[in-house]
Tab-separated table of C-alpha atoms in Angstrom:
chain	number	residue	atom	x	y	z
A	201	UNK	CA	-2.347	22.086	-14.129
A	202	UNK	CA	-5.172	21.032	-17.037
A	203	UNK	CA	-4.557	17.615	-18.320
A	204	UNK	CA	-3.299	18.363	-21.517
A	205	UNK	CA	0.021	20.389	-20.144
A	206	UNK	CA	0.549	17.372	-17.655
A	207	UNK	CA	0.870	15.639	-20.784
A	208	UNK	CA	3.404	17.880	-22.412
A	209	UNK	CA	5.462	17.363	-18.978
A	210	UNK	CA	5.318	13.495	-18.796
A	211	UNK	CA	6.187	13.657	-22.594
A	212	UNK	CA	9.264	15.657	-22.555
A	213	UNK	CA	10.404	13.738	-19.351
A	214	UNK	CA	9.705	10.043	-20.515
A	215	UNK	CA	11.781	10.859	-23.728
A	216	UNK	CA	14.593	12.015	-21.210
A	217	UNK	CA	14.663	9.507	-19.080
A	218	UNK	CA	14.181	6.451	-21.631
A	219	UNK	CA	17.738	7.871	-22.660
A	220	UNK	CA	19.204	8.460	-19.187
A	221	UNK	CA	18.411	4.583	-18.386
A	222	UNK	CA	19.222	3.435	-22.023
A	223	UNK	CA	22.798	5.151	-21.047
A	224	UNK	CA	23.352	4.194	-17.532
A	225	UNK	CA	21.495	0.995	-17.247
A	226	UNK	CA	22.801	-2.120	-18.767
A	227	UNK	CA	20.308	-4.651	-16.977
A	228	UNK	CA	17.362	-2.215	-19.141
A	229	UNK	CA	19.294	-1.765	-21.634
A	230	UNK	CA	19.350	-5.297	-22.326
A	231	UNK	CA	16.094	-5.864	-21.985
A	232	UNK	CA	15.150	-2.468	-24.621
A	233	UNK	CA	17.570	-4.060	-27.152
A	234	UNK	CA	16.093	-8.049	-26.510
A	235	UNK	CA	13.046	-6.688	-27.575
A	236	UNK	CA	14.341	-4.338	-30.101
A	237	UNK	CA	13.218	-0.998	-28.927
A	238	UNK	CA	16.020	2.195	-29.049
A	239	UNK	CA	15.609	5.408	-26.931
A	240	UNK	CA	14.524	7.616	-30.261
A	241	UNK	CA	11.772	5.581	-30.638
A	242	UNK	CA	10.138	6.767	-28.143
A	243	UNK	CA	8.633	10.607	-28.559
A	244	UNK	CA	5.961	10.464	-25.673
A	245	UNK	CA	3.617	8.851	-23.541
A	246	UNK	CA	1.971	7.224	-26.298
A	247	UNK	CA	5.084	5.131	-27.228
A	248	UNK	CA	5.378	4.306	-23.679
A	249	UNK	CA	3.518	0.143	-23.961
A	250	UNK	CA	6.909	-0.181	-26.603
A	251	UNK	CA	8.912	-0.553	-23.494
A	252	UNK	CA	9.790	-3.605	-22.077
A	253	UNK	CA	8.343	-4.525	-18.314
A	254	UNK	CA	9.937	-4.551	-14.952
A	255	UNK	CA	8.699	-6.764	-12.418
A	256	UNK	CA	10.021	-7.750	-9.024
A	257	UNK	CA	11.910	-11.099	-10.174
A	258	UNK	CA	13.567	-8.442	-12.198
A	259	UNK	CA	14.786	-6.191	-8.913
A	260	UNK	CA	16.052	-9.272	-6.912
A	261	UNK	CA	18.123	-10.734	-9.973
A	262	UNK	CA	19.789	-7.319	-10.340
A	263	UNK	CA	20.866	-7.599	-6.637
A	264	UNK	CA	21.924	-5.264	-5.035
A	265	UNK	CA	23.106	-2.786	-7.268
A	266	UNK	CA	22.323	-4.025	-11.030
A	267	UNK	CA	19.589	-1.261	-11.598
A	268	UNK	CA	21.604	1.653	-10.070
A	269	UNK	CA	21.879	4.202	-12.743
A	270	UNK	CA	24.631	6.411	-11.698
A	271	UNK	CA	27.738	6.280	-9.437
A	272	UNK	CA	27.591	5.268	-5.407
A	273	UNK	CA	29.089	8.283	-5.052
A	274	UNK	CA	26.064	10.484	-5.937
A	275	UNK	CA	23.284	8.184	-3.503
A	276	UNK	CA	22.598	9.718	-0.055
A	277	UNK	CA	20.729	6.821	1.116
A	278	UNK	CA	19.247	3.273	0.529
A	279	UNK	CA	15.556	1.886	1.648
A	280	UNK	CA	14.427	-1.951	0.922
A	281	UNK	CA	11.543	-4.142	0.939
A	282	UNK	CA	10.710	-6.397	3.828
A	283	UNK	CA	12.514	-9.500	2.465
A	284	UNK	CA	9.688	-11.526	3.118
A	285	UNK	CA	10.376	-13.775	0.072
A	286	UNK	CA	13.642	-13.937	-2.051
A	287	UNK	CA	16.459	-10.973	-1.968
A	288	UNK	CA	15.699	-7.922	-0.444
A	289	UNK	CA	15.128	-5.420	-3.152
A	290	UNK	CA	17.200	-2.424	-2.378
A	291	UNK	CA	16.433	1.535	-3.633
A	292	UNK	CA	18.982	4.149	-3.765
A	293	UNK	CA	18.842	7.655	-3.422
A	294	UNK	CA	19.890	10.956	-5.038
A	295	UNK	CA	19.454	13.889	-2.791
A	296	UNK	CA	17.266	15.269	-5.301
A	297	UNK	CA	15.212	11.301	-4.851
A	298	UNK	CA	14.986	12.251	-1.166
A	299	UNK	CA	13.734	16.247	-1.894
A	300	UNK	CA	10.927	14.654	-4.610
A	301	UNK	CA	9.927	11.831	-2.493
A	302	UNK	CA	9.731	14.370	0.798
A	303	UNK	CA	7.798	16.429	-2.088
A	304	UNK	CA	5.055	13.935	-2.110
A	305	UNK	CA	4.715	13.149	1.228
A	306	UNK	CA	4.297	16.782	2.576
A	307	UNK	CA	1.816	17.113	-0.640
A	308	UNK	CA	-0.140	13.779	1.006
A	309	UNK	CA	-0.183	15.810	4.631
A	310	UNK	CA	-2.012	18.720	3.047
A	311	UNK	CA	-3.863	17.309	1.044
A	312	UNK	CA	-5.186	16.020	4.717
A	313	UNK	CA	-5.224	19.317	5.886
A	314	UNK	CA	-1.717	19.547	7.637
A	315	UNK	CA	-0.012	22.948	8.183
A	316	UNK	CA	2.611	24.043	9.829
A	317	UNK	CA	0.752	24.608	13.421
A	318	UNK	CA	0.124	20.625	13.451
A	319	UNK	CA	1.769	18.123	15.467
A	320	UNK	CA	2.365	15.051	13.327
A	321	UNK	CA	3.263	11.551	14.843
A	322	UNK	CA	5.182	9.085	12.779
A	323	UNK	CA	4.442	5.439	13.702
A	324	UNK	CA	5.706	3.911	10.595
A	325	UNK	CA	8.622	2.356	11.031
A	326	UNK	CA	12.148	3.486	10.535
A	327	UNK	CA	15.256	2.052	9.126
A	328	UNK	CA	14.941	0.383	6.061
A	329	UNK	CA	10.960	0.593	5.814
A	330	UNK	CA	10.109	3.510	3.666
A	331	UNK	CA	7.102	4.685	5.949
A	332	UNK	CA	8.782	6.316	8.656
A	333	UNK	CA	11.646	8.409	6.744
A	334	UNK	CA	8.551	9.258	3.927
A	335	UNK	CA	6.328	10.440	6.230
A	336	UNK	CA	9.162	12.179	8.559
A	337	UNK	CA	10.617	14.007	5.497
A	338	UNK	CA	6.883	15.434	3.948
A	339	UNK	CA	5.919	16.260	7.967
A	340	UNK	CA	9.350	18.435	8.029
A	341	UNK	CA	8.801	19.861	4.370
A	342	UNK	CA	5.085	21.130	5.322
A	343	UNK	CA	6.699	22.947	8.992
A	344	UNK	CA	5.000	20.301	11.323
A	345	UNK	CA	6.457	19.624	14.488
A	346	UNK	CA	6.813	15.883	13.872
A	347	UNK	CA	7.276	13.086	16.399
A	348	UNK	CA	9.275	10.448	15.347
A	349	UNK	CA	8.028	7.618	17.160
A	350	UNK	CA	8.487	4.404	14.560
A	351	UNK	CA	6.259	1.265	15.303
A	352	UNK	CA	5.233	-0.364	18.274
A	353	UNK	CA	5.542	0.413	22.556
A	354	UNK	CA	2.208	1.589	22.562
A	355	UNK	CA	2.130	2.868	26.119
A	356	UNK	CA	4.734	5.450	24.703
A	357	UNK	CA	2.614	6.265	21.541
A	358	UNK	CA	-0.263	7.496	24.324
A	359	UNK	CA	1.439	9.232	25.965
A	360	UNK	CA	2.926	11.206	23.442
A	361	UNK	CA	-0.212	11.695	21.712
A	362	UNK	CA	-1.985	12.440	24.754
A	363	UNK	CA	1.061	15.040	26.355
A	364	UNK	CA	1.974	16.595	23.040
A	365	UNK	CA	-1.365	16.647	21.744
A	366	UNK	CA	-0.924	15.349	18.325
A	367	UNK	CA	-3.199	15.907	15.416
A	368	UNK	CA	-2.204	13.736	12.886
A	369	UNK	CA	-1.276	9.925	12.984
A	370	UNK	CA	0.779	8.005	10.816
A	371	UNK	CA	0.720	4.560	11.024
A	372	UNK	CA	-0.703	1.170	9.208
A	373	UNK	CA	-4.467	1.441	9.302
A	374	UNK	CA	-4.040	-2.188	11.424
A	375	UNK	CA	-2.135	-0.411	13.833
A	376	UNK	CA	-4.736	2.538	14.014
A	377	UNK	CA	-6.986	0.254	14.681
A	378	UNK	CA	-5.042	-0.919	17.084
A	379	UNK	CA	-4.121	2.409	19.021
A	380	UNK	CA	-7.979	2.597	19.415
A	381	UNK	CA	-8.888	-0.184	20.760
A	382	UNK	CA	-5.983	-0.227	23.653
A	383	UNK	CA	-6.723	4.054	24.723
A	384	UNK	CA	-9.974	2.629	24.756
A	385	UNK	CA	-8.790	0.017	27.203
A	386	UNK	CA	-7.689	2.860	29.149
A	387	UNK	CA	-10.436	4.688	28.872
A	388	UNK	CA	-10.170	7.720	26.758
A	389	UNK	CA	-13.017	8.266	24.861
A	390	UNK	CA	-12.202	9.701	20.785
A	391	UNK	CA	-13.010	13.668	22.183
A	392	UNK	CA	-10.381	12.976	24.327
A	393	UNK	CA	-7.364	13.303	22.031
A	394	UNK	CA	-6.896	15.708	19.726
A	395	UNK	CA	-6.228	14.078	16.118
A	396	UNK	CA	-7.814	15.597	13.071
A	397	UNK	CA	-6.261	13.231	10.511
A	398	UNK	CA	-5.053	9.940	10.098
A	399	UNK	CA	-2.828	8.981	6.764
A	400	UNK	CA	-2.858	5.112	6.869
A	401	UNK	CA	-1.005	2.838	4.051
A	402	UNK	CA	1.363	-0.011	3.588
A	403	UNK	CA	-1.366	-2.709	3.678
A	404	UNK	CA	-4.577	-3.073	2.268
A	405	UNK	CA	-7.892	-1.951	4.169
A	406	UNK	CA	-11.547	-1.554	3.331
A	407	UNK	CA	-14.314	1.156	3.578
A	408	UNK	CA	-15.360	-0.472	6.612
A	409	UNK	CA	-12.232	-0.419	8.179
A	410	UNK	CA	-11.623	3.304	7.591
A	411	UNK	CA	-15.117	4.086	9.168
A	412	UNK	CA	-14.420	1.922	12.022
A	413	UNK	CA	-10.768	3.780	12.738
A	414	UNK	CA	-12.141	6.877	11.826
A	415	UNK	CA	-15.444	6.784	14.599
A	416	UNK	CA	-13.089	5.100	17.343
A	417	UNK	CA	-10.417	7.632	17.103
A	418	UNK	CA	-12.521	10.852	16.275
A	419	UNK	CA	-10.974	11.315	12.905
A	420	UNK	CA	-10.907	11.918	9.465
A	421	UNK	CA	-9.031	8.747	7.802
A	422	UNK	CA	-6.428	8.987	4.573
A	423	UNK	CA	-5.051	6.495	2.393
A	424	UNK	CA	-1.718	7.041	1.109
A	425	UNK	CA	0.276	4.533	-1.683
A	426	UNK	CA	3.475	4.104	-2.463
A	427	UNK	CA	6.647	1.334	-3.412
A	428	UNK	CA	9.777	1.140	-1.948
A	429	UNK	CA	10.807	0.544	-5.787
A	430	UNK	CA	9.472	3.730	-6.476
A	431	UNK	CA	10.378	5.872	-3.593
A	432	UNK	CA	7.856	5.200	-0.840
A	433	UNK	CA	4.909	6.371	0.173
A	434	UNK	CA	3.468	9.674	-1.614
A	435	UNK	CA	3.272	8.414	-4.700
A	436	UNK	CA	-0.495	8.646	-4.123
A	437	UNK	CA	-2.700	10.485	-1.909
A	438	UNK	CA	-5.494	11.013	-1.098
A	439	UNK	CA	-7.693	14.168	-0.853
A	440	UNK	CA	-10.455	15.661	1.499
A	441	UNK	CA	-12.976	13.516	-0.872
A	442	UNK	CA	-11.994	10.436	-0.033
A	443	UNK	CA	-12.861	8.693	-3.687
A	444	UNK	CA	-9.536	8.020	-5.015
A	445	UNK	CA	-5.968	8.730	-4.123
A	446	UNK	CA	-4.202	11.217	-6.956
A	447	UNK	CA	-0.883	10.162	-8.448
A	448	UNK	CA	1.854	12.456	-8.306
A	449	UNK	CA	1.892	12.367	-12.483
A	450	UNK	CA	4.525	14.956	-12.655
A	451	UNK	CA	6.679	12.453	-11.015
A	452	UNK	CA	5.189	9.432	-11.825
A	453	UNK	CA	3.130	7.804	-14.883
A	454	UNK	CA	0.560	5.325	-14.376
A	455	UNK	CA	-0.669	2.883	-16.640
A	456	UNK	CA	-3.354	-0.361	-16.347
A	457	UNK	CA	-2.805	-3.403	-18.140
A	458	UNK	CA	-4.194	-6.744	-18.196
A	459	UNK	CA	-2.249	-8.803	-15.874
A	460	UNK	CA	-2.226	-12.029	-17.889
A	461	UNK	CA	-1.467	-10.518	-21.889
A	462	UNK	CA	0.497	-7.428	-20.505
A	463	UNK	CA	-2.257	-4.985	-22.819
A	464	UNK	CA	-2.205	-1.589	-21.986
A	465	UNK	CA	-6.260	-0.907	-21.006
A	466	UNK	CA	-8.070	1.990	-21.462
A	467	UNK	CA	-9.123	4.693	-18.247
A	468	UNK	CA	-11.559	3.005	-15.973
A	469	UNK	CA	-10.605	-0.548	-17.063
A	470	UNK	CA	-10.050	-2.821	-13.893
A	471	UNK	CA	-6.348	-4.441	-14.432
A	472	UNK	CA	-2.714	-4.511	-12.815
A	473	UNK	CA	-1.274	-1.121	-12.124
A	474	UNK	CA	1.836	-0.362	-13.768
A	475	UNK	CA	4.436	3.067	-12.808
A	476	UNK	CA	7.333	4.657	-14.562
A	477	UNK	CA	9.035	7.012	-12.369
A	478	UNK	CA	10.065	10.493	-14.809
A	479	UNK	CA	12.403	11.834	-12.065
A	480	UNK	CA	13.978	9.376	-10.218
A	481	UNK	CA	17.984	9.564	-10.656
A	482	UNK	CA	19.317	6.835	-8.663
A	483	UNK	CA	17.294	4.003	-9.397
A	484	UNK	CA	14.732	4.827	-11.983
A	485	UNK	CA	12.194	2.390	-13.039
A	486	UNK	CA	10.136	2.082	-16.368
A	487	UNK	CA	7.016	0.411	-16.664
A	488	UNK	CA	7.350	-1.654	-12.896
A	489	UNK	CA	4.632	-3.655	-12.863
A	490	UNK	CA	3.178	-3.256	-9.367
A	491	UNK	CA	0.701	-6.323	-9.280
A	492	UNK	CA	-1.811	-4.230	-7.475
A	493	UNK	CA	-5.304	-3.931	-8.784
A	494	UNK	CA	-6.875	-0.556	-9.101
A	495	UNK	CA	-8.918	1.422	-11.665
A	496	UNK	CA	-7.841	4.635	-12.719
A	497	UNK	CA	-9.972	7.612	-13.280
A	498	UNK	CA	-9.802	11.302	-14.847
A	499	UNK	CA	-13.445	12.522	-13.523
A	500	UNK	CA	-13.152	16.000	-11.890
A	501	UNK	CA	-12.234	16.155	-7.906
A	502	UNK	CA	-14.036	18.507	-5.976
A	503	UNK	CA	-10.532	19.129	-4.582
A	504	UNK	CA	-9.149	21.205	-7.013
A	505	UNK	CA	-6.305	18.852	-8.358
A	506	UNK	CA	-6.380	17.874	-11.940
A	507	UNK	CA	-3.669	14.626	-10.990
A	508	UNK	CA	-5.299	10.929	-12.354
A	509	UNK	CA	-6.704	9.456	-8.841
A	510	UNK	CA	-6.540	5.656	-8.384
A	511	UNK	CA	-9.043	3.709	-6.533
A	512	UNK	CA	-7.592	1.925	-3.259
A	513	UNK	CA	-5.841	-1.344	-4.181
A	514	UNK	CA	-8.578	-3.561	-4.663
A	515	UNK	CA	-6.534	-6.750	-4.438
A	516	UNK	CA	-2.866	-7.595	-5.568
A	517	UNK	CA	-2.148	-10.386	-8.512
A	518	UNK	CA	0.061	-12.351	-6.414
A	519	UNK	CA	-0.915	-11.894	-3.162
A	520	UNK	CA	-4.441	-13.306	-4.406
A	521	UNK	CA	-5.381	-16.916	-2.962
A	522	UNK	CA	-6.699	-19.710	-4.988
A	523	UNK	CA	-8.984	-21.857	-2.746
A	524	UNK	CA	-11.130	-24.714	-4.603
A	525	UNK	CA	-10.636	-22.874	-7.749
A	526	UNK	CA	-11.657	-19.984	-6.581
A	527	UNK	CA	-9.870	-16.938	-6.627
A	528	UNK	CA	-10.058	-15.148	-3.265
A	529	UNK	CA	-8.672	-11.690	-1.569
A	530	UNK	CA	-8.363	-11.197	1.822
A	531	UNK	CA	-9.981	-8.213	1.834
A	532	UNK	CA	-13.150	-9.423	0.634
A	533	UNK	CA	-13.145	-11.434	4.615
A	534	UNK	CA	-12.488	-8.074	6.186
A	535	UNK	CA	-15.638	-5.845	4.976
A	536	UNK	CA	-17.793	-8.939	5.593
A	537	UNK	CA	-16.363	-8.973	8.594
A	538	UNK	CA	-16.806	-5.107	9.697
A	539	UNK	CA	-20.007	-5.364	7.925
A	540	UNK	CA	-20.937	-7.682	10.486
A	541	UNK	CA	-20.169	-5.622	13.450
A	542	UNK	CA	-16.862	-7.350	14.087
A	543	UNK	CA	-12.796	-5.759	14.890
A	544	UNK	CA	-11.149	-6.476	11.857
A	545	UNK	CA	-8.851	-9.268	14.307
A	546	UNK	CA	-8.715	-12.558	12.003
A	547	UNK	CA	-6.708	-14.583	10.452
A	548	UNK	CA	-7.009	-16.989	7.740
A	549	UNK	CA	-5.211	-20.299	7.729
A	550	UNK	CA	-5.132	-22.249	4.893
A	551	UNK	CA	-4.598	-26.030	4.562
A	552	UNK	CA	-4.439	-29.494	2.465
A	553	UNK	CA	-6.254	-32.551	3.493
A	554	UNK	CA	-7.233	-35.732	1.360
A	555	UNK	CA	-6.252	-33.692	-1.912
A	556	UNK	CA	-8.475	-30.629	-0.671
A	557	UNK	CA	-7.946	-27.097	0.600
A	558	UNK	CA	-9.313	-26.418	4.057
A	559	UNK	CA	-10.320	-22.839	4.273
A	560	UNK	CA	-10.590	-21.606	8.102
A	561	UNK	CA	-10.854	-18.208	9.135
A	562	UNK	CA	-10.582	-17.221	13.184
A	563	UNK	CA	-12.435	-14.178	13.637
A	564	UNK	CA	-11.908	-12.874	17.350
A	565	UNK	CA	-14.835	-12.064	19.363
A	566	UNK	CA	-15.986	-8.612	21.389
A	567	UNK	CA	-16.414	-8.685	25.262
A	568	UNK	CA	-19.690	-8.773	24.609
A	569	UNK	CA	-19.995	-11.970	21.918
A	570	UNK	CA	-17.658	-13.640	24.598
A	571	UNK	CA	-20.136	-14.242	27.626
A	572	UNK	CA	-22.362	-15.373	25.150
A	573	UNK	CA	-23.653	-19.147	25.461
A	574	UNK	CA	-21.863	-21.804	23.212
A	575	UNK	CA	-25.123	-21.981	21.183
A	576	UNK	CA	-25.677	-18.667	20.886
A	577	UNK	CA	-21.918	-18.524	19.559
A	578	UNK	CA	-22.555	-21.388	17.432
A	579	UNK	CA	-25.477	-19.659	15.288
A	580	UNK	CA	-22.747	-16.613	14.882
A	581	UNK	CA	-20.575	-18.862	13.318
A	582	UNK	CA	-22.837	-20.019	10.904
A	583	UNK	CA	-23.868	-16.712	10.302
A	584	UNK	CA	-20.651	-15.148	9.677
A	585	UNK	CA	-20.192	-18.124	7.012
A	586	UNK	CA	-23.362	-17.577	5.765
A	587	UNK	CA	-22.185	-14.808	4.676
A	588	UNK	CA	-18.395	-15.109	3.955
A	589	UNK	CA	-19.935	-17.675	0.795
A	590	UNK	CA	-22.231	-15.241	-0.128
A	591	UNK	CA	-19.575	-12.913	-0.491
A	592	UNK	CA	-16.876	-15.347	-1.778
A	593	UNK	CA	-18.660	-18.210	-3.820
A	594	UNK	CA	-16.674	-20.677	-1.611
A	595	UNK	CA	-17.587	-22.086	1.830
A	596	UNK	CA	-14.900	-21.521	4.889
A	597	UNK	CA	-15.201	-22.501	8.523
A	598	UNK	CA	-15.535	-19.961	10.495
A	599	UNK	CA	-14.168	-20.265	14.220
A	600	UNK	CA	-14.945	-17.480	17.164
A	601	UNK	CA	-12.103	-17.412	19.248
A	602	UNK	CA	-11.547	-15.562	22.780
A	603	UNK	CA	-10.451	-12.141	22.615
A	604	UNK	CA	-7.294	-11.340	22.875
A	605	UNK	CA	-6.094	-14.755	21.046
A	606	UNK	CA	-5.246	-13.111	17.822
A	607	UNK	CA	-2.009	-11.433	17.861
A	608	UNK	CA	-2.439	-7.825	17.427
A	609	UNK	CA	0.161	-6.141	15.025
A	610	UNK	CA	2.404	-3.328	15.212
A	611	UNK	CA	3.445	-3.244	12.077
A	612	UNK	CA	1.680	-5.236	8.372
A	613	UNK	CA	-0.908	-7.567	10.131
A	614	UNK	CA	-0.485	-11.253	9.413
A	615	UNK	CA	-3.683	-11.683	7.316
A	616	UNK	CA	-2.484	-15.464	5.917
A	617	UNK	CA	-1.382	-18.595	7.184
A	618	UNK	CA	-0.801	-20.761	3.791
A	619	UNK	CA	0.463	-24.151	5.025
A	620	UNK	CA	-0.460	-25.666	1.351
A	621	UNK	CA	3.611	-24.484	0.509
A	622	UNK	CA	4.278	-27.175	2.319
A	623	UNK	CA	2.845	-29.531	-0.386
A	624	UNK	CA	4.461	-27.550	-3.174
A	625	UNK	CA	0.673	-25.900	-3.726
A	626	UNK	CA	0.988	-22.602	-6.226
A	627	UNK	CA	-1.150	-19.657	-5.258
């Protein structure tokens, strides 16, 4: 669809649905009226930075049900966040939610090259976790035969996707990672399996990472983006290019702003990104601000699709540390690291002595770095930090440890141990 008719479409849907939560929302509604905004002033996209924000403060205050915009009765099904900090914030469902967000999902598995002859494996997990059910519904819309396996008992994951033959994994790109190293361990080699595809999201990786997953399994790697407060995953994809995952806009509109003045910024400005969902019956969102960090850009795809593509999350607002002053992003550790020639197995753990952070990142060694002589070790430790203050501006320790000593993760890796809270230290 050219630009301009995606466009019309987000225009005459906004204006609906700016009414529809206006009507049926009294948490937004509030907040339209506080800042003196009615539905008929808004007559398209370009009205859209009149609206008043959402953000995720907003979500756990309306717990559980304060953003719900039409009867229980009507919702098929509820997914929430983790919980890792305050309420859980909880989604609900239309059937019609369920058939768009299944939409987008099988959209993400083609856009990898699925079909109905593949065999997908699901190890996102189920239950409450978007990943699984996303990925489960798009594998069933697109004809696969799909494996729901959910997270973790890897023995059983190798088996499956050794005996069934499975061609496309679904999983958090720390758990690909993951699955490689331990049929590795029992030594297949990446011709051994058949995968074609991998569609990894849920937690930030780099470049480096991707190649890394993407040599060890044999494979051709996929991001995929999505919020549980939006629907899941699907609400991004991304294509055989591998530049930028496309936003579903006929389902969802996309803005950047500045994260500190709220300012709407123009395409291919770095900032916070921001979604309104234009379908969504059950729990429909307008301008949820995401607190990821992406650019946005319009430039022609090789692909074919005309949708707005998004670069990968380049850091989140509030999941950035603050160490010294300095503002840093965990994944800025990880391509040194893989840049390096090391498993992306670290973990940062963060500190206050004497009035001062202490910045220490474990980085697990290879079989091979592990026989080497405590000198020898040594200089990689200074080299590795070397490098991390190139790369950061700030000066960590680095430690070596055994391998092995790092838990590995079966679902979102534990990048960050902050025991500043402890001292009432902001991040």
């Amino acid at each position: 669809m050219p630009a301009e008719l995606i466009k019309k479409l987000q225009d005459y849907k906004l204006v609906k649905q700016v009414r529809y939560v206006y009507d049926n929302v009294k948490y937004y509604r509030d907040l339209m009226d506080a800042k003196g905004v009615k539905p008929e002033d808004i007559h398209g996209t370009e009205d859209l930075h009149k609206l008043p924000f959402l953000k995720k403060d907003d979500l756990r205050e309306a717990y559980p049900d304060g953003l719900l915009a039409t009867d229980k009765k009507n919702c098929v099904r509820i997914q929430s966040t983790s919980g890792t900090t305050g309420k859980r914030v909880v989604a609900f469902y239309t059937q019609n939610d369920v058939d768009m967000w299944e939409d987008c999902t099988a959209r993400a598995i083609v856009a990898a090259g699925g079909t109905e002859g593949d065999v997908c494996q699901v190890c996102y997990g189920y239950g409450l976790f978007t990943g699984g059910s996303g990925l489960h519904g798009g594998s069933h819309k697109v004809g696969c035969l799909t494996l729901p396996m959910s997270s973790g008992n890897t023995e059983r994951q190798i088996q499956f996707m050794m005996d069934l033959e499975s061609t496309i994994l679904c999983c958090t790109p720390s758990y690909a990672a993951y699955l490689s190293e331990s049929l590795k361990e029992r030594g297949y080699k990446p011709e051994d399996n058949k995968l074609k595809a991998g569609i990894f999201g849920a937690e930030p990786w780099t470049e480096e990472m991707r190649r890394d997953i993407e040599k060890n399994l044999g494979i051709k790697a996929y991001d995929i983006y999505g919020l549980t407060e939006l629907s899941g995953p699907g609400v991004a994809f991304e294509c055989e290019e591998q530049k930028g995952m496309h936003i579903n806009e006929d389902h969802f509109l996309a803005e950047i702003i500045d994260p500190d003045t709220g300012e709407v910024l123009p395409i291919g400005s770095k900032g916070e990104l921001v979604f309104t969902s234009l379908d969504k019956e059950a729990f429909p969102l307008l301008r949820y601000r995401t607190r990821d960090i992406c650019v946005l850009s319009r430039e022609k795809c090789s692909c074919g699709r005309t949708f707005v593509r998004m670069t990968k999350p380049l850091g989140r607002s509030d999941d950035m540390m603050i160490i010294r002053g300095v503002n840093v992003f965990p994944s800025q550790i990880e391509a040194v690291l893989l840049n390096k020639g090391y498993a992306p197995n670290y973990q940062i753990v963060l500190d206050r002595v004497n009035n001062s952070d202490t910045f220490d990142i474990n980085v697990e060694m290879g079989q091979e770095d592990f026989s080497d002589s405590p000198k020898d070790i040594t200089l990689k430790e200074k080299a590795l930090q070397d490098a991390m203050k190139a790369m950061l501006g700030i000066n960590p320790k680095v430690h070596l440890v055994a391998p092995k000593t790092i838990a590995r993760s079966e679902g979102k890796a534990v990048r960050v141990i902050d025991n500043r809270k402890r001292y009432g230290i902001t991040i």
